[in-house]
XYZ file of C-alpha atoms in Angstrom:
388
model
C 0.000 0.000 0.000
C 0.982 3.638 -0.838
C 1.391 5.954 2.004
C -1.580 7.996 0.506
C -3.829 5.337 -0.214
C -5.352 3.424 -2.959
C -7.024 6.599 -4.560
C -3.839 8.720 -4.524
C -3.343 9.158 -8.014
C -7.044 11.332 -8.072
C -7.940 14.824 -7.730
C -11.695 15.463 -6.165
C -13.461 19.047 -6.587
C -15.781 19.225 -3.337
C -18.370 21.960 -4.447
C -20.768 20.402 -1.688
C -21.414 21.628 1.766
C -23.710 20.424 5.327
C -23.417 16.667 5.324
C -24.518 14.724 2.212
C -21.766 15.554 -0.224
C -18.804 16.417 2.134
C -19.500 12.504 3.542
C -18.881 11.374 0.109
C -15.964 13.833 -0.459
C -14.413 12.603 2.712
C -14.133 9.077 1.895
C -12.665 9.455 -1.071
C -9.863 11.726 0.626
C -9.683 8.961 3.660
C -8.833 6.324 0.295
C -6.276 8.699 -0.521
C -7.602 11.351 -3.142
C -6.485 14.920 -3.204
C -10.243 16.871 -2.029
C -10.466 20.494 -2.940
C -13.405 21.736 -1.064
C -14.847 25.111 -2.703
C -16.526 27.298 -0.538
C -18.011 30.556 -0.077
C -16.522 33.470 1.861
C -19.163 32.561 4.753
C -17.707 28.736 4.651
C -19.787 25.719 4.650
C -22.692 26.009 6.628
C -21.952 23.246 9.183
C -18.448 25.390 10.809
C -21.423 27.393 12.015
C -23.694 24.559 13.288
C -22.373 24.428 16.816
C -22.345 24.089 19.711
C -20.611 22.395 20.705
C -17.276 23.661 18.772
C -14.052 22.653 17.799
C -12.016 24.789 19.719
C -13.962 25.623 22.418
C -11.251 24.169 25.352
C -8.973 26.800 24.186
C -11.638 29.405 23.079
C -11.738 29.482 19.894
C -15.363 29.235 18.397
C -14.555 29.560 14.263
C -15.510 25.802 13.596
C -18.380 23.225 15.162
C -17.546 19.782 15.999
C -20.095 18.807 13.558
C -17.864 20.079 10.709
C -15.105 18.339 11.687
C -16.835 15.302 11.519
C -16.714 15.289 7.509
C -14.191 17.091 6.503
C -10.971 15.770 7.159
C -8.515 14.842 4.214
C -9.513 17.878 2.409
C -7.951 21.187 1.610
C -9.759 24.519 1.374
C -10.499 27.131 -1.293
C -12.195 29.869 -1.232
C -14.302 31.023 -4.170
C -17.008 33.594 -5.369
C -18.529 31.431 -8.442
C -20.503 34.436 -9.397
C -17.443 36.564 -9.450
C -16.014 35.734 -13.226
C -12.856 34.996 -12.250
C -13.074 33.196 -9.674
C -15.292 30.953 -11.755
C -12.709 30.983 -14.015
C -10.394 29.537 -11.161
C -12.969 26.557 -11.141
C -12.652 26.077 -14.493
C -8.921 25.196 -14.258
C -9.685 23.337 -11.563
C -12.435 20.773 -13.612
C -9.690 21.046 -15.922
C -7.279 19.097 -13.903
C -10.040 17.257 -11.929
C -11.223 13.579 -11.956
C -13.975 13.962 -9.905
C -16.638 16.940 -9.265
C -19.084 16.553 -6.450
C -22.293 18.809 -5.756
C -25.463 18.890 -4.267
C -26.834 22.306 -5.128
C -30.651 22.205 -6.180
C -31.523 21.158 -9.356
C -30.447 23.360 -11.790
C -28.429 25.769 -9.909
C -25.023 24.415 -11.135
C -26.254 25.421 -14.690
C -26.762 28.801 -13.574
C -23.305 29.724 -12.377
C -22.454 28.606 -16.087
C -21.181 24.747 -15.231
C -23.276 22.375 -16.627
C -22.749 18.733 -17.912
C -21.478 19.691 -21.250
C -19.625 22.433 -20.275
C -17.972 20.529 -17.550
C -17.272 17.584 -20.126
C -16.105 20.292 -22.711
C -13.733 21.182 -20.220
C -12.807 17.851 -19.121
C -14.475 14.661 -20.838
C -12.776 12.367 -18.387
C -14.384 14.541 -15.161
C -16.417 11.790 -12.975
C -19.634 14.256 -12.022
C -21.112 13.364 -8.902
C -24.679 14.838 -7.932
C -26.928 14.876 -4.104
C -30.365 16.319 -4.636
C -32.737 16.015 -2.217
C -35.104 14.050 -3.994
C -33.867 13.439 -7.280
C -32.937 15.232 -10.082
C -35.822 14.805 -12.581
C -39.394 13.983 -11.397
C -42.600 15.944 -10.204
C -40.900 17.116 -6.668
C -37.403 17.519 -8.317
C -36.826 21.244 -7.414
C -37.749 20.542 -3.283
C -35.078 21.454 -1.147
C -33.527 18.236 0.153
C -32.642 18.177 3.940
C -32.124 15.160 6.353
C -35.368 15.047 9.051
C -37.594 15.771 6.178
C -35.972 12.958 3.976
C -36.136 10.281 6.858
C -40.074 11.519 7.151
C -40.972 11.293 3.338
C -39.169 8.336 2.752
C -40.680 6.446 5.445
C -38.002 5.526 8.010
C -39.581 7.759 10.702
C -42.860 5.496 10.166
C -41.011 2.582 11.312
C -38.509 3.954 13.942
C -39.752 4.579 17.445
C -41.676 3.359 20.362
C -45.325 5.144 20.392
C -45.107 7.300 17.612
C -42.465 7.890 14.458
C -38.668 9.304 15.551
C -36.108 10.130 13.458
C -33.090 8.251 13.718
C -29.979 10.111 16.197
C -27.308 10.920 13.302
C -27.931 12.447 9.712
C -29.069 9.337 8.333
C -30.474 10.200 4.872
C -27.585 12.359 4.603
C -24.623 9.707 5.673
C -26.630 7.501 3.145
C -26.692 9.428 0.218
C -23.010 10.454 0.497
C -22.121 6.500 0.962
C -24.211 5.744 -2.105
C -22.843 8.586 -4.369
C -18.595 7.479 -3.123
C -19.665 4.117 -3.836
C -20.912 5.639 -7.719
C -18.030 7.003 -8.018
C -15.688 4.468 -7.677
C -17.772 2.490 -10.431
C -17.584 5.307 -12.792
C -14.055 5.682 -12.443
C -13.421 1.501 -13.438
C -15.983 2.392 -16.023
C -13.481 5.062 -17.447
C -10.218 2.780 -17.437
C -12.521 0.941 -20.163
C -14.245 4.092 -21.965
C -11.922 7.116 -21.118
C -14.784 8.983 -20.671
C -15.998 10.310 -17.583
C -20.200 10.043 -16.716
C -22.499 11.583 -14.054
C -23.307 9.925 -11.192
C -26.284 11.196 -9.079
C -28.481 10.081 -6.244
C -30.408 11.883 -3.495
C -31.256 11.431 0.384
C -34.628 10.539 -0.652
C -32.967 7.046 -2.826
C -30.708 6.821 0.193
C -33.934 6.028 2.598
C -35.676 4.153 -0.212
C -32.571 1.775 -0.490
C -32.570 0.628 3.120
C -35.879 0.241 3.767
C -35.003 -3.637 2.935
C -37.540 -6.514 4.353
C -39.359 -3.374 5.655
C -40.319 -2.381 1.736
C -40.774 -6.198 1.131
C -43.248 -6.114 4.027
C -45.337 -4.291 1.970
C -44.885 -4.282 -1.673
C -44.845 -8.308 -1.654
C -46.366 -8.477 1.832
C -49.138 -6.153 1.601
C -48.546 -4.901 5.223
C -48.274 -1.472 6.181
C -45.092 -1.936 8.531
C -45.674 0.738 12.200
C -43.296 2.020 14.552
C -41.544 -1.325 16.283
C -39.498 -0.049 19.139
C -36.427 -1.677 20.609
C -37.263 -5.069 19.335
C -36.926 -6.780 15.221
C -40.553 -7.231 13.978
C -39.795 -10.465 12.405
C -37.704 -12.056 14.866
C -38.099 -13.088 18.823
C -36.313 -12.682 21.042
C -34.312 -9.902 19.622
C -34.320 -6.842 20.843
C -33.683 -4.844 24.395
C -34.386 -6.127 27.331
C -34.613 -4.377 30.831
C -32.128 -6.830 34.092
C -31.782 -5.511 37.473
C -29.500 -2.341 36.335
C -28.980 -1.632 32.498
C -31.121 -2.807 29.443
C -29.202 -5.527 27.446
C -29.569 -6.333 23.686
C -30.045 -9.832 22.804
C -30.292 -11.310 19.337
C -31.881 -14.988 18.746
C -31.760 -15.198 15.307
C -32.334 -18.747 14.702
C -33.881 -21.618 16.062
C -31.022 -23.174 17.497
C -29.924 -20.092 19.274
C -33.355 -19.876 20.640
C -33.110 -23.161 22.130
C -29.695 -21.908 24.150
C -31.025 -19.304 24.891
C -34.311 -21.071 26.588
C -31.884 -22.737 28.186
C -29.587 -20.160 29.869
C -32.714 -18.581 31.094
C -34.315 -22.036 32.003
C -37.669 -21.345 30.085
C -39.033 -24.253 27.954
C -37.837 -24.061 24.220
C -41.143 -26.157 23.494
C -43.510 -24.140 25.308
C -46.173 -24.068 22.835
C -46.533 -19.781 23.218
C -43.125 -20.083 22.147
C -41.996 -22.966 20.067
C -40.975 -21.729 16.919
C -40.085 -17.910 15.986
C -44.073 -17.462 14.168
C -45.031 -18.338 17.475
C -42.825 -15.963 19.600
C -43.416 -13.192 17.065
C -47.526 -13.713 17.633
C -46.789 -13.460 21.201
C -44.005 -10.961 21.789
C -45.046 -8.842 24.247
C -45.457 -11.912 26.297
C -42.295 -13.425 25.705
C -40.955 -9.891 26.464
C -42.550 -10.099 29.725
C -41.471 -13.715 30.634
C -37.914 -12.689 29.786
C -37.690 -9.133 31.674
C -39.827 -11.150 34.747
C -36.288 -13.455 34.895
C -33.225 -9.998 33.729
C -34.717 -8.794 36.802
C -33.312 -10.987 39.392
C -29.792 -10.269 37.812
C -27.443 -6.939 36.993
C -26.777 -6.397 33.395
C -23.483 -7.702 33.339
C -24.046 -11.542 34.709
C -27.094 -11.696 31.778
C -24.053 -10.665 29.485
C -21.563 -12.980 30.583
C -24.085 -15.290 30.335
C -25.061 -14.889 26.597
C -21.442 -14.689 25.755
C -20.845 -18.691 27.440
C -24.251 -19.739 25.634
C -22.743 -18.451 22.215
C -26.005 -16.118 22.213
C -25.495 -12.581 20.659
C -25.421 -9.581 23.054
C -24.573 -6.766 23.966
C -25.031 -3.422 26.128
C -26.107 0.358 25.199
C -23.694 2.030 25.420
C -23.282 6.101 25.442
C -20.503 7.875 23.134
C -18.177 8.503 25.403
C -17.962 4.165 26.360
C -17.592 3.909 22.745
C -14.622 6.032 22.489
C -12.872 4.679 25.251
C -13.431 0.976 24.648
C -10.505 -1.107 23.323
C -12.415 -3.206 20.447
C -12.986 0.619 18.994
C -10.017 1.735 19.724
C -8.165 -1.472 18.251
C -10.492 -0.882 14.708
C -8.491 2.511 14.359
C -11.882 4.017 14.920
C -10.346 6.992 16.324
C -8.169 9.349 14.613
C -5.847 12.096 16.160
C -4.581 14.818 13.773
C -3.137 18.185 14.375
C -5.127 21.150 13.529
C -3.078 25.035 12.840
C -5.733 26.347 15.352
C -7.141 23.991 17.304
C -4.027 21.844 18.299
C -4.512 18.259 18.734
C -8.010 16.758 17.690
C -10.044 13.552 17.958
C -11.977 12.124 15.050
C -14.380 9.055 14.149
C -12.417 7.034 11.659
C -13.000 5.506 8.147
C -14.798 1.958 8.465
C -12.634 0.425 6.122
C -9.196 -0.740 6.890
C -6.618 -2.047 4.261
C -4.311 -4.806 4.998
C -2.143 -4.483 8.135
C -2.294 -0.801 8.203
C -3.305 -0.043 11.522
C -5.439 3.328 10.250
C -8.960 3.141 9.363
C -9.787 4.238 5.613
C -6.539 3.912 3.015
C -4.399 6.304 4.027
C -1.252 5.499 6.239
C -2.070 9.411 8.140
C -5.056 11.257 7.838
C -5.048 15.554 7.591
C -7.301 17.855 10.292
C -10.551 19.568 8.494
C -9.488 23.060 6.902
C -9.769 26.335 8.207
C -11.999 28.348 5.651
C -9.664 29.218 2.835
C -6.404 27.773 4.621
C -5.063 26.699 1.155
C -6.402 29.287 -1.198
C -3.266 30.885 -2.006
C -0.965 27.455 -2.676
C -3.840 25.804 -4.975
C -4.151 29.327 -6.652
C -0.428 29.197 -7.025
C -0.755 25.477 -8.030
C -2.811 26.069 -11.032
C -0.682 28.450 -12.265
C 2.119 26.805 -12.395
């Protein structure tokens, strides 16, 4: 492996801001790619989504936390694409390029004087890669795409929560669609190595939501069920799901018949109890089986139900909060946690890529990984750079 990664050898143009696009943009630069991220003079709206903020142990309050958390492995430029030359400083920058990102609204690329052909006129090998909120083309094309209202109209709120529908605790239509459109791109650049010729790529938060709805969609388009809000436990499976002991809830998953009958055992119920016998049965009678099983976790603390299900061979696991997550050693062993050094901010802590390559002991490709940019750090060297 390359010090810089598998995706060294490529130059990214990161004309997207908030979450969507910069996700995508960052794992391309965690593989290794160079990522120019254009912004405006204000910045990316997310170094202004705070707090909490970057800086704020030493008091500095230019940059939120949430920034940083998709934007490192890039470098910063800023530009004025309505100012002439400035856009004429993008230009030599598609020029160059082998991949453009965006996720303006439909049709505002086109305005600033960049569209498809003229990027392709500029640079028929450019890999284009497009977020919209709900796609590009259709009746509801020009809505404004953003994450809580994707994960409402795409349906995952309908089946997330206890008593009524929640949205998920991260960006999740976002993370999605910028997964989906990095994953794009790497197809269209193979696709090149054949053609030589570069293609757009889009997708939107609404396909994002769409594309994991999974035996949920099934449920009803072959099912014709109208799947509801299910909670803390798998509508299709029992037991699986959380589980209240004598201290903290536990997570259990008994994904099989045979696990099911360890797990009867560990908790001395009767596998053949005829409530209970096969999974169509514990699934018809969940909450009882729910009841049955909480009735015997509460004799016992959290962690002996745990050891437990880890000598039966049974899947489980605690809840934990994000600060146990980031200071226990399976994470930290993953290279799940990244420490690079920021010009202002001094030393930082990051989430990591969840690949790893080989034996290198980072996540994502790279053998070292770069802090998110201060607005505009690198304007003057990639100006410089292009003149060259």
């Amino acid at each position: 492996m390359t010090e810089n990664g598998p995706l060294s050898d490529l130059l990214v143009v990161d004309l997207t801001r908030a979450l969507a696009g910069p996700q995508a943009a960052m794992m391309l630069g965690d593989l290794g790619a160079r990522v120019i991220k254009v912004e405006s003079t204000t910045g990316d709206d997310t170094r202004a989504w705070g707090p909490p903020w970057a800086g704020e142990a030493g008091g500095h309050h230019e940059d939120s936390t949430y920034f940083m958390s998709a934007n490192r492995n890039k470098e910063s430029i800023v530009l004025d694409l309505k100012d002439p030359a400035d856009s004429d400083v993008l230009a030599a920058l598609v020029g160059r390029a082998d991949v453009l990102l965006e996720n303006f609204r439909t049709g505002t690329l086109d305005r600033l004087g960049f569209t498809v052909e003229r990027l392709h006129e500029l640079n028929p090998r450019l890999v284009i890669g497009s977020i919209t909120g709900f796609g590009h083309d259709g009746p509801e094309a020009h809505r404004a795409g953003y994450d809580q209202i994707a994960q409402g109209e795409g349906g995952l709120m309908s089946v997330t929560g206890i008593e009524q529908p929640t949205k998920v605790g991260v960006p999740i239509a976002d993370l999605l669609a910028g997964m989906n459109l990095a994953y794009g791109v790497v197809a269209a650049l193979h696709e090149r190595h054949r053609t030589g010729h570069g293609r757009v790529v889009r997708t939107s938060l609404l396909a994002g939501v769409v594309g994991v709805h999974a035996f949920q969609g099934t449920a009803w388009l072959q099912g014709g069920r109208v799947p509801g809000v299910s909670g803390a436990h798998h509508p299709a499976i029992a037991p699986y799901g959380m589980f209240a002991t004598g201290s903290a809830p536990v997570q259990v998953a008994v994904g099989s018949e045979g696990l099911w009958r360890k797990f009867a055992a560990a908790v001395e119920m009767d596998p053949d109890e005829s409530r209970f016998a096969t999974n169509r049965d514990r699934v018809a009678h969940r909450d009882e089986l729910i009841g049955v099983i909480e009735e015997h976790f509460a004799t016992e603390p959290a962690e002996h139900w745990l050891d437990l299900m880890l000598a039966a061979g049974i899947p489980a696991g605690k809840v934990r909060s994000m600060d146990d997550v980031y200071a226990w050693e399976q994470v930290l062993s993953q290279g799940l946690v990244l420490e690079v050094d920021h010009p202002a901010y001094g030393s930082l802590r990051l989430s990591g890529s969840p690949l790893r390559f080989d034996d290198n002991v980072y996540s994502g490709g790279r053998e070292t990984h770069v802090a998110p940019p201060l607005l505009g750090e690198h304007s003057d060297v990639i100006r410089a750079w292009l003149e060259e």
